CSV table of C-alpha atoms and ligand atoms in Angstrom, one decimal:
chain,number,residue,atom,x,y,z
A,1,UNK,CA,0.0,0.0,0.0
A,2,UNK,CA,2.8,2.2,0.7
A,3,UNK,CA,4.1,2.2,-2.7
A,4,UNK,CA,0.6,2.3,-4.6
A,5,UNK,CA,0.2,5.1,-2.3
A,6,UNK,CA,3.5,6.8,-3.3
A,7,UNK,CA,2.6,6.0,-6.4
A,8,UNK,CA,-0.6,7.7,-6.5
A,9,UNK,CA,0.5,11.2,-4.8
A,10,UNK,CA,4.2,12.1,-5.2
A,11,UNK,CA,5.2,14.7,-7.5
A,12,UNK,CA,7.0,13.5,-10.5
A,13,UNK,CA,10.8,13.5,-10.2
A,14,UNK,CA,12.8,15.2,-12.9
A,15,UNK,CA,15.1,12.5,-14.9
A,16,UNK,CA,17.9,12.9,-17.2
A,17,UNK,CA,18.8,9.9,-18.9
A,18,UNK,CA,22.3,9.7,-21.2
A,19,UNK,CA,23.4,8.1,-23.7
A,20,UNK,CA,27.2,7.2,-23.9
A,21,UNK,CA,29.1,4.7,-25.6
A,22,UNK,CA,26.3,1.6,-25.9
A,23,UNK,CA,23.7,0.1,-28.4
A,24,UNK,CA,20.2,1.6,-27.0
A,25,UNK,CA,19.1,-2.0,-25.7
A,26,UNK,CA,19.0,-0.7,-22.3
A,27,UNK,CA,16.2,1.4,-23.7
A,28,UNK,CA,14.8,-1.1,-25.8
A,29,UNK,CA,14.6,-3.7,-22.7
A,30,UNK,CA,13.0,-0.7,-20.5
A,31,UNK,CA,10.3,-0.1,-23.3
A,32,UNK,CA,9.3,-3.7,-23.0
A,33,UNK,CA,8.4,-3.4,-19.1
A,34,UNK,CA,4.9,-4.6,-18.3
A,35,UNK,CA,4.9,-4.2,-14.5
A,36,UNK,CA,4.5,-1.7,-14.0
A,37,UNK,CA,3.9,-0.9,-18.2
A,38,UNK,CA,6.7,1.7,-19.0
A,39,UNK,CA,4.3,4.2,-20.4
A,40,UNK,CA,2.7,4.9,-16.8
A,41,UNK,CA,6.2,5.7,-15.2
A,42,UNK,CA,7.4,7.8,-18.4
A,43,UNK,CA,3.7,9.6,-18.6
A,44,UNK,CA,2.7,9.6,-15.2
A,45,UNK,CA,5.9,9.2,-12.7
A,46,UNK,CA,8.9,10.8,-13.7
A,47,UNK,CA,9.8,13.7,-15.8
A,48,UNK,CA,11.6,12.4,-18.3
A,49,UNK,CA,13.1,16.0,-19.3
A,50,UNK,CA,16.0,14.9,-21.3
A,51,UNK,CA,17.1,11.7,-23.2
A,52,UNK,CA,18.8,11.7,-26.5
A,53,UNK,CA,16.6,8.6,-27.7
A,54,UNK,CA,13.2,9.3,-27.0
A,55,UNK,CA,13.2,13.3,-26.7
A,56,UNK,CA,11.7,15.1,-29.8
A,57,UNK,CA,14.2,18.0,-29.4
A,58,UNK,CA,17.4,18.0,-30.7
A,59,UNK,CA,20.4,20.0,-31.2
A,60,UNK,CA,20.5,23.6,-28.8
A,61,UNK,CA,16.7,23.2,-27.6
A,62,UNK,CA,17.9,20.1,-25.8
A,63,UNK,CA,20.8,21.0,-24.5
A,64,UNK,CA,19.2,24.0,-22.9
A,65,UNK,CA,16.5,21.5,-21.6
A,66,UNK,CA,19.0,19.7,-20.2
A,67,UNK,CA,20.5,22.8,-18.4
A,68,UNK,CA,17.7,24.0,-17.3
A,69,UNK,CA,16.5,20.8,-15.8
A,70,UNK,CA,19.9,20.8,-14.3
A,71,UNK,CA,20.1,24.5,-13.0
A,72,UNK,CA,16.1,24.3,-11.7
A,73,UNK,CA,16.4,21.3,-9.4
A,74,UNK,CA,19.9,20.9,-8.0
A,75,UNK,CA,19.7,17.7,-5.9
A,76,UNK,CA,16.2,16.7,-6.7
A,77,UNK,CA,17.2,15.2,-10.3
A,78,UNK,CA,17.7,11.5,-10.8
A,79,UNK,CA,20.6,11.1,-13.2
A,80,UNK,CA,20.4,7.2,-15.0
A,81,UNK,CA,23.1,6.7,-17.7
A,82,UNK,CA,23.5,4.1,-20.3
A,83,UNK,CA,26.6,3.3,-21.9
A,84,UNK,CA,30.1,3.4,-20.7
A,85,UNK,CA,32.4,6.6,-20.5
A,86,UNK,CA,35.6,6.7,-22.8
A,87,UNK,CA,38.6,8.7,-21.0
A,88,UNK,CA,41.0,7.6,-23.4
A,89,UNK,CA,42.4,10.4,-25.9
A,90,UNK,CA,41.1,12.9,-23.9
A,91,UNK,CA,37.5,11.3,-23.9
A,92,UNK,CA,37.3,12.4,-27.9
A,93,UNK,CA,35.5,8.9,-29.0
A,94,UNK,CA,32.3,10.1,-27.2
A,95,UNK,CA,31.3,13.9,-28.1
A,96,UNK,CA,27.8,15.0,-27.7
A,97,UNK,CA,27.0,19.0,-28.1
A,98,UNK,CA,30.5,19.0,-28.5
A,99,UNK,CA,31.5,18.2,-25.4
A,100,UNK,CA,32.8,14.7,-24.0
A,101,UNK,CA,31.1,12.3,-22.3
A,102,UNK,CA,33.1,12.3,-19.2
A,103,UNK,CA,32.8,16.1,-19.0
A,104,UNK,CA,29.1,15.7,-19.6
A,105,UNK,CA,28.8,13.1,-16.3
A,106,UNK,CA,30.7,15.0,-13.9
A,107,UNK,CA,28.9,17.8,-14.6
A,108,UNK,CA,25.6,16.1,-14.2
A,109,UNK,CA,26.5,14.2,-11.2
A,110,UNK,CA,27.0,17.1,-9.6
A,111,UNK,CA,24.1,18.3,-8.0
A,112,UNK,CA,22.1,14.9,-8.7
A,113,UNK,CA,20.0,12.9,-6.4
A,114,UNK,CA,21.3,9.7,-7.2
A,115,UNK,CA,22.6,8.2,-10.3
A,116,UNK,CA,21.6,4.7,-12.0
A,117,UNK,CA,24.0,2.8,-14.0
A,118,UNK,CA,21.7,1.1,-16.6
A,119,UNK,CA,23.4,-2.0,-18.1
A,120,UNK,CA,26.7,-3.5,-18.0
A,121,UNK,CA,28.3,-0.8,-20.6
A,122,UNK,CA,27.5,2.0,-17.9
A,123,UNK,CA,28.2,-0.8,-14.5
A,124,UNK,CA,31.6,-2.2,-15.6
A,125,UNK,CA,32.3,-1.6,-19.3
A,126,UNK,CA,30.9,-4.2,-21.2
A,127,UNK,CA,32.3,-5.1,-24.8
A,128,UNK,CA,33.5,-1.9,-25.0
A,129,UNK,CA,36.3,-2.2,-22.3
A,130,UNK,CA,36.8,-5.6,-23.7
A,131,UNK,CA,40.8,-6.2,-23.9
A,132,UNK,CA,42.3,-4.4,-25.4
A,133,UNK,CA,39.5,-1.7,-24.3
A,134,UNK,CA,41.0,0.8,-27.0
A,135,UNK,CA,39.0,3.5,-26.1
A,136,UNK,CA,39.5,3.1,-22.0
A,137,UNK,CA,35.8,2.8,-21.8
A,138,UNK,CA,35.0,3.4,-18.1
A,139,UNK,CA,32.2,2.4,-15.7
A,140,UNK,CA,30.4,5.5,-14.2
A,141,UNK,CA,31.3,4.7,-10.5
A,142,UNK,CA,35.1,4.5,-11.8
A,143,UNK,CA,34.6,8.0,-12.9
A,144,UNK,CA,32.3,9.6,-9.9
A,145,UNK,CA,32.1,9.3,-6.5
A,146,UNK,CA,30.2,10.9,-3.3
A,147,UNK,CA,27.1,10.0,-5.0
A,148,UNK,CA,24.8,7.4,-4.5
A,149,UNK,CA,25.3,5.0,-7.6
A,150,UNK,CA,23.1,1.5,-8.3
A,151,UNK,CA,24.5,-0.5,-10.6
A,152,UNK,CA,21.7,-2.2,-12.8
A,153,UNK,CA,23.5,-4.8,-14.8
A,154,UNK,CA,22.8,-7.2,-17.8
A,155,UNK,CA,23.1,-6.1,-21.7
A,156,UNK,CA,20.4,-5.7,-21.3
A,157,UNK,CA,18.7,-5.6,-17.7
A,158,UNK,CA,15.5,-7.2,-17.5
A,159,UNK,CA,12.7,-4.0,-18.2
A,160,UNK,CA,10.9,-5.1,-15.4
A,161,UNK,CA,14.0,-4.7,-13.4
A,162,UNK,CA,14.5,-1.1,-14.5
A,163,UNK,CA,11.4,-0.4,-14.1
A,164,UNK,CA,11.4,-1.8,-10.3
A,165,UNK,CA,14.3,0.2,-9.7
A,166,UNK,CA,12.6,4.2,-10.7
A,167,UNK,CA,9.4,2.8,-8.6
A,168,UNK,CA,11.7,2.3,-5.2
A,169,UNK,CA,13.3,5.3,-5.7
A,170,UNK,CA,10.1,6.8,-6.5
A,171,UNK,CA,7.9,4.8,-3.7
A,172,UNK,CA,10.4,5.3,-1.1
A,173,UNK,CA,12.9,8.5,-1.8
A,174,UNK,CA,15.6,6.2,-0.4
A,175,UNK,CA,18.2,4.0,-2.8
A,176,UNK,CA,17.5,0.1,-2.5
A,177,UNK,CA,19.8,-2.2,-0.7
A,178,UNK,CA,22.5,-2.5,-2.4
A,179,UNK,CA,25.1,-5.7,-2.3
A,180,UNK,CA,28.6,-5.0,-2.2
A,181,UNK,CA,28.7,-4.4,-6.5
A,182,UNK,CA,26.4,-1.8,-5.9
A,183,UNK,CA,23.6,-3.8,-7.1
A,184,UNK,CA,19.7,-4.0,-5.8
A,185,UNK,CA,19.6,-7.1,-4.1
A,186,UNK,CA,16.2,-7.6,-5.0
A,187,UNK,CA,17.0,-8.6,-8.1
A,188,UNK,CA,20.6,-9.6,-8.3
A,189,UNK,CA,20.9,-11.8,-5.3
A,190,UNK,CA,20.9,-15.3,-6.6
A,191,UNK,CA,22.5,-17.0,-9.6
A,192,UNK,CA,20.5,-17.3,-12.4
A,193,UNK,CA,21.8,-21.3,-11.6
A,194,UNK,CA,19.7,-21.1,-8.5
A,195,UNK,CA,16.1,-20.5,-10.2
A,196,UNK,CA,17.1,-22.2,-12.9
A,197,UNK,CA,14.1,-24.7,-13.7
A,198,UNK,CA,16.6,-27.5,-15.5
A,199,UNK,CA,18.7,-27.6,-12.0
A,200,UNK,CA,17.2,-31.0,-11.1
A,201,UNK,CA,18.5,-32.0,-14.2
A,202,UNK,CA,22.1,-30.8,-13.4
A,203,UNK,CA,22.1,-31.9,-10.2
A,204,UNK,CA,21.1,-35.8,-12.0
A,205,UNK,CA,23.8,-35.2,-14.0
A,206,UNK,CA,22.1,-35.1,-17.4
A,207,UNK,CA,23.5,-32.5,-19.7
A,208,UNK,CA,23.0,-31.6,-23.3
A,209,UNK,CA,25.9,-32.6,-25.3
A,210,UNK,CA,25.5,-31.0,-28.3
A,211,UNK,CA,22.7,-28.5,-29.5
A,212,UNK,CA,21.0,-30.5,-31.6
A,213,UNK,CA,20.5,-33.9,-29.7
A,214,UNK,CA,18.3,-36.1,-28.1
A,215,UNK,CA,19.0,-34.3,-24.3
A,216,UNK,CA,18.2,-30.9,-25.9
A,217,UNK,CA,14.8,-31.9,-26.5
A,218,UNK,CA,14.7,-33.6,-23.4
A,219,UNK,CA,15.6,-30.2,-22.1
A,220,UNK,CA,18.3,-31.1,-19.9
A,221,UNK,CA,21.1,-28.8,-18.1
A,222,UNK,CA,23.3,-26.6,-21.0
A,223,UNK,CA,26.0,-26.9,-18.3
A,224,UNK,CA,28.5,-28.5,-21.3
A,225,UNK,CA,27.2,-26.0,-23.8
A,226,UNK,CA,28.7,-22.8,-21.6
A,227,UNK,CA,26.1,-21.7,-19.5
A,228,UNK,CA,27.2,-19.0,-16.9
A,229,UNK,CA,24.3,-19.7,-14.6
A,230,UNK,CA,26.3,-20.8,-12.4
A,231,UNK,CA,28.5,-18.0,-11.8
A,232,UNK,CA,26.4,-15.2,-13.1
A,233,UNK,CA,23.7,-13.1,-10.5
A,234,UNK,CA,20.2,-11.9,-12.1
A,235,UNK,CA,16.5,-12.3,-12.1
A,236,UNK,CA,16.0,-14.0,-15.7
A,237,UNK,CA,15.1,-17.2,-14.3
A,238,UNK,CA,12.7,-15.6,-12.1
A,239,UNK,CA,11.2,-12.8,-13.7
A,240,UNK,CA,12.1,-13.6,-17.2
A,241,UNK,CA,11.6,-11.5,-20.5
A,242,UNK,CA,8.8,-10.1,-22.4
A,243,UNK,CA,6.3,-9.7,-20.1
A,244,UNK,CA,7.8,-13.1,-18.3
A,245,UNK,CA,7.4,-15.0,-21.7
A,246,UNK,CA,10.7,-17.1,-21.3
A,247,UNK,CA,14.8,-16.2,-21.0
A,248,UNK,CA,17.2,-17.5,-23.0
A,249,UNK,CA,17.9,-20.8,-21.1
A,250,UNK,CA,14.2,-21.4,-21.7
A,251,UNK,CA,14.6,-20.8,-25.5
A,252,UNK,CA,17.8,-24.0,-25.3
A,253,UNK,CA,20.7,-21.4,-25.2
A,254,UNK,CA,22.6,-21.1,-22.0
A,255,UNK,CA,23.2,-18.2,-19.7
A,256,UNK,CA,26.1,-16.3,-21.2
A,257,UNK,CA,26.4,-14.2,-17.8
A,258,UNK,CA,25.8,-10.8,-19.7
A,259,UNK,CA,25.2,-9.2,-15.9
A,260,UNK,CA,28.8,-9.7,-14.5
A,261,UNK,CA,32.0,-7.8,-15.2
A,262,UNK,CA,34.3,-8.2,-18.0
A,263,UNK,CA,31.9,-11.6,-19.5
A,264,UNK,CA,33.7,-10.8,-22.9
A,265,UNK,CA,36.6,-11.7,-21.5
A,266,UNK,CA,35.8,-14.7,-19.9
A,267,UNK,CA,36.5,-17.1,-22.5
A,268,UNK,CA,34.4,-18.6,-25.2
A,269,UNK,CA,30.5,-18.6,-24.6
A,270,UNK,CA,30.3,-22.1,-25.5
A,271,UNK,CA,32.9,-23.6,-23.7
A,272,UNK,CA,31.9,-24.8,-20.6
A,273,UNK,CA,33.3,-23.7,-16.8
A,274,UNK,CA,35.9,-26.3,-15.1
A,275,UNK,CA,35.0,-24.6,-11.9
A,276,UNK,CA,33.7,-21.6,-10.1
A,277,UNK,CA,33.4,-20.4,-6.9
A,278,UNK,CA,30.1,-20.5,-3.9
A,279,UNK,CA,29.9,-24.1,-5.7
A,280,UNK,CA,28.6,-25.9,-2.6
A,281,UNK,CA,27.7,-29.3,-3.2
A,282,UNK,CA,28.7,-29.4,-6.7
A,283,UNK,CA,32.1,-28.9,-5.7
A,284,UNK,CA,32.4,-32.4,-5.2
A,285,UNK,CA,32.5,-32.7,-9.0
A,286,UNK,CA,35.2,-30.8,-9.8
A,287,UNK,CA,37.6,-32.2,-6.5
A,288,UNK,CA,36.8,-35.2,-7.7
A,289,UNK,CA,38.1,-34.4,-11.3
A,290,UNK,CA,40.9,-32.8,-9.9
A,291,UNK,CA,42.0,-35.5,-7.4
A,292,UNK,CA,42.3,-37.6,-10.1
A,293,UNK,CA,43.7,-35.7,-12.8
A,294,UNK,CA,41.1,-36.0,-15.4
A,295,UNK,CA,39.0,-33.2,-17.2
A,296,UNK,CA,36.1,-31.5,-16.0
A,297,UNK,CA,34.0,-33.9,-18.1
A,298,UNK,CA,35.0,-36.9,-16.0
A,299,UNK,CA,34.5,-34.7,-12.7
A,300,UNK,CA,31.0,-33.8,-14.0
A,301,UNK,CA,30.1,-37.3,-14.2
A,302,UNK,CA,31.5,-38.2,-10.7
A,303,UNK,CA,29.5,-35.3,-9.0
A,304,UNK,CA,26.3,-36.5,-11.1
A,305,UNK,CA,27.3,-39.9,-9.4
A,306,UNK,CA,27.9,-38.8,-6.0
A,307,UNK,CA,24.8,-36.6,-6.0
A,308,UNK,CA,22.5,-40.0,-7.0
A,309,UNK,CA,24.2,-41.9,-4.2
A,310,UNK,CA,23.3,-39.1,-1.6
A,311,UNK,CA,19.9,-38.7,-3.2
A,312,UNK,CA,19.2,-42.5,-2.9
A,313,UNK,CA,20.6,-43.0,0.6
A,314,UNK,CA,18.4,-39.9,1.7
A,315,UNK,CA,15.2,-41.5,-0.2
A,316,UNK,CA,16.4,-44.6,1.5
A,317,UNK,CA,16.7,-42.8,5.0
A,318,UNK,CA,13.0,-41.3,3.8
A,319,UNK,CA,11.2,-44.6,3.0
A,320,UNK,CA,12.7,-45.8,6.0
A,321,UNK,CA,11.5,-43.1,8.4
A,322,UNK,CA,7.9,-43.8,7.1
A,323,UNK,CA,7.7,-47.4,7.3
A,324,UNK,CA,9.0,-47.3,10.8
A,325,UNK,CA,6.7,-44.8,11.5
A,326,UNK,CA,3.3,-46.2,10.3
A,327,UNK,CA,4.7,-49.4,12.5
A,328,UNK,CA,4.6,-47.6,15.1
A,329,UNK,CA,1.1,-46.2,14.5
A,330,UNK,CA,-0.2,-49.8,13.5
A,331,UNK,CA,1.5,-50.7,17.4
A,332,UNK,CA,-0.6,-47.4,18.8
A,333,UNK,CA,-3.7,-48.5,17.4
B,401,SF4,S1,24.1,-24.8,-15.6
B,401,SF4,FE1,22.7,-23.4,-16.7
B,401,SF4,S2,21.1,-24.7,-17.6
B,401,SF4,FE2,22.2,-25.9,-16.1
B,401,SF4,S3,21.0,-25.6,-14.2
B,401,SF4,FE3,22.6,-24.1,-14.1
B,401,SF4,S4,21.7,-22.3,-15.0
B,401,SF4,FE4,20.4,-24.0,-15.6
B,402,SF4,S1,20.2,-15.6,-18.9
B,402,SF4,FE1,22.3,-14.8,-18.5
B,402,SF4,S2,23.0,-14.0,-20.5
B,402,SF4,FE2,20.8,-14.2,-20.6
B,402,SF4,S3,20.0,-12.3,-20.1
B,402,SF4,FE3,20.0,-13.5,-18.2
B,402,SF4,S4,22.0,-13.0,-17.2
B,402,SF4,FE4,22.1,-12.3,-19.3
């Protein structure tokens, strides 16, 4: 009630929203949100009084809107940026109005309420500060600091994510929690591994081989195709995409951890992962491929092993428990 409320009566915040060095999918993702639907917050919410995508002005009446919106309401704007910030070559590969885009943000995050980081380009670089990064493209919250920052990403984040984002900051004036990547925890608190709906199948140990075969029908884990799931922190297996239609791991391609830093750089998409870390359980796999000096495939197989021998002793332990107990019931009676 308290945000419907919020919703219903506060004033609409002013919003400047820039765009750097990125492809506009950000935008395109936020477009797409259906809860709340993204015309309400643009219409009804927030002020959106500057945005070089969807604003009809161009040229010196924007950047005097800009200004103005700037000059009018120091420390009530919200300041959300997409795309990353080159500060090589003096910052010359991103010019807008003729002036850079690192000029452009500090001036900006001067005398804003808080700034959003939309994506991964404007959170940690993206594929533009992929090695060899030739332009340095920098994260914003490697450029500014004293300012309340959230990092929001994925390329893209999920709409309804953005969208979730403006309304706490709306609902309750206050950022959300934040984990220690500056992310909501809301939303980027689990691995997309841990709502993943083919995790009983990884934990059986049955994995699709190649794209095309029987086990990719069967829908089984993508584990040996690349997937990042298990290293990689977002909402998709949750709230999904297009109005919770499906996410990519749904559509037979794995997670290619588009929300975490440098995931460019991390080696080919389709190559799978010999080990990563918070593993838990399935760490057993990979010590066990280790310990005996054999690839990740043979380790895979032994935690796939290992996990149907717990799982049977506990069903054993189960069926157990409940025959002893209806004994015992049979004795009451
Ligand atoms: S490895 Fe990927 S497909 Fe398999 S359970 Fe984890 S997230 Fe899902
Ligand atoms: S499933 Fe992975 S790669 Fe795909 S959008 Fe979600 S985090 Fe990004």
């Amino acid at each position: 009630s308290q945000v419907i409320y919020a919703m219903e009566t506060k004033k609409r915040i002013p919003v400047v929203w820039f765009h750097f060095q990125e492809c506009t999918c950000c935008s395109e993702s936020f477009i797409r949100s259906s809860h709340p639907i993204v015309a309400d917050i643009i219409l009804n919410k927030i002020s959106l009084d500057y945005t070089e995508t969807l604003q009809a002005a161009a040229g010196k009446q924007a950047e005097d809107a800009l200004h103005a919106v700037m000059k009018n309401n120091k420390g009530e704007y919200l300041m959300l940026v997409e795309g990353s910030i080159p500060t090589g070559a003096d910052g010359v590969y991103c010019c807008i109005g003729g002036r850079t885009a690192e000029d452009i943000v500090k001036e900006a995050a001067e005398n804003a309420k808080a700034i959003v980081a939309w994506g991964s380009c404007a959170s940690n670089g993206c594929i533009q500060s992929a090695n060899p990064n030739p332009t340095s493209a920098t994260p914003v919250h490697k450029i500014i600091s004293g300012k309340p920052i959230i990092n929001v990403p994925g390329c893209p984040p999920i709409g309804e994510v953005m969208a979730g984002v403006i309304v706490h900051l709306l609902a309750f004036d206050r950022i959300p929690q934040l984990d220690g990547l500056g992310r909501p925890k809301a939303f980027y608190s689990r691995r997309v591994h841990d709502t993943c709906y083919r995790r009983p199948n990884y934990d059986a140990g049955l994995f699709v081989e190649t794209f095309d075969d029987e086990n990719a029908k069967r829908g089984y884990c993508l584990y040996k195709m690349g997937c990042r799931g298990p290293v990689t922190y977002n909402s998709c297996g949750v709230i999904k995409w297009n109005n919770g239609v499906s996410y990519p791991i749904q559509s037979g391609h794995g997670c290619i951890g588009c929300s975490e830093a440098n995931f460019w750089d991390n080696g080919p998409f389709y190559q799978h992962l010999a080990s990563f870390p918070g593993f838990g359980i399935e760490t057993t796999a990979d010590k066990i491929g280790v310990a005996v000096g054999a690839a990740t495939a043979v380790g895979i197989a032994a935690h796939a092993i290992t996990t149907n021998l717990k799982k049977r002793k506990l069903i054993a332990e189960e069926i157990n428990h409940s025959e002893t107990a209806s004994v015992d019931e049979k004795g009451d009676k």
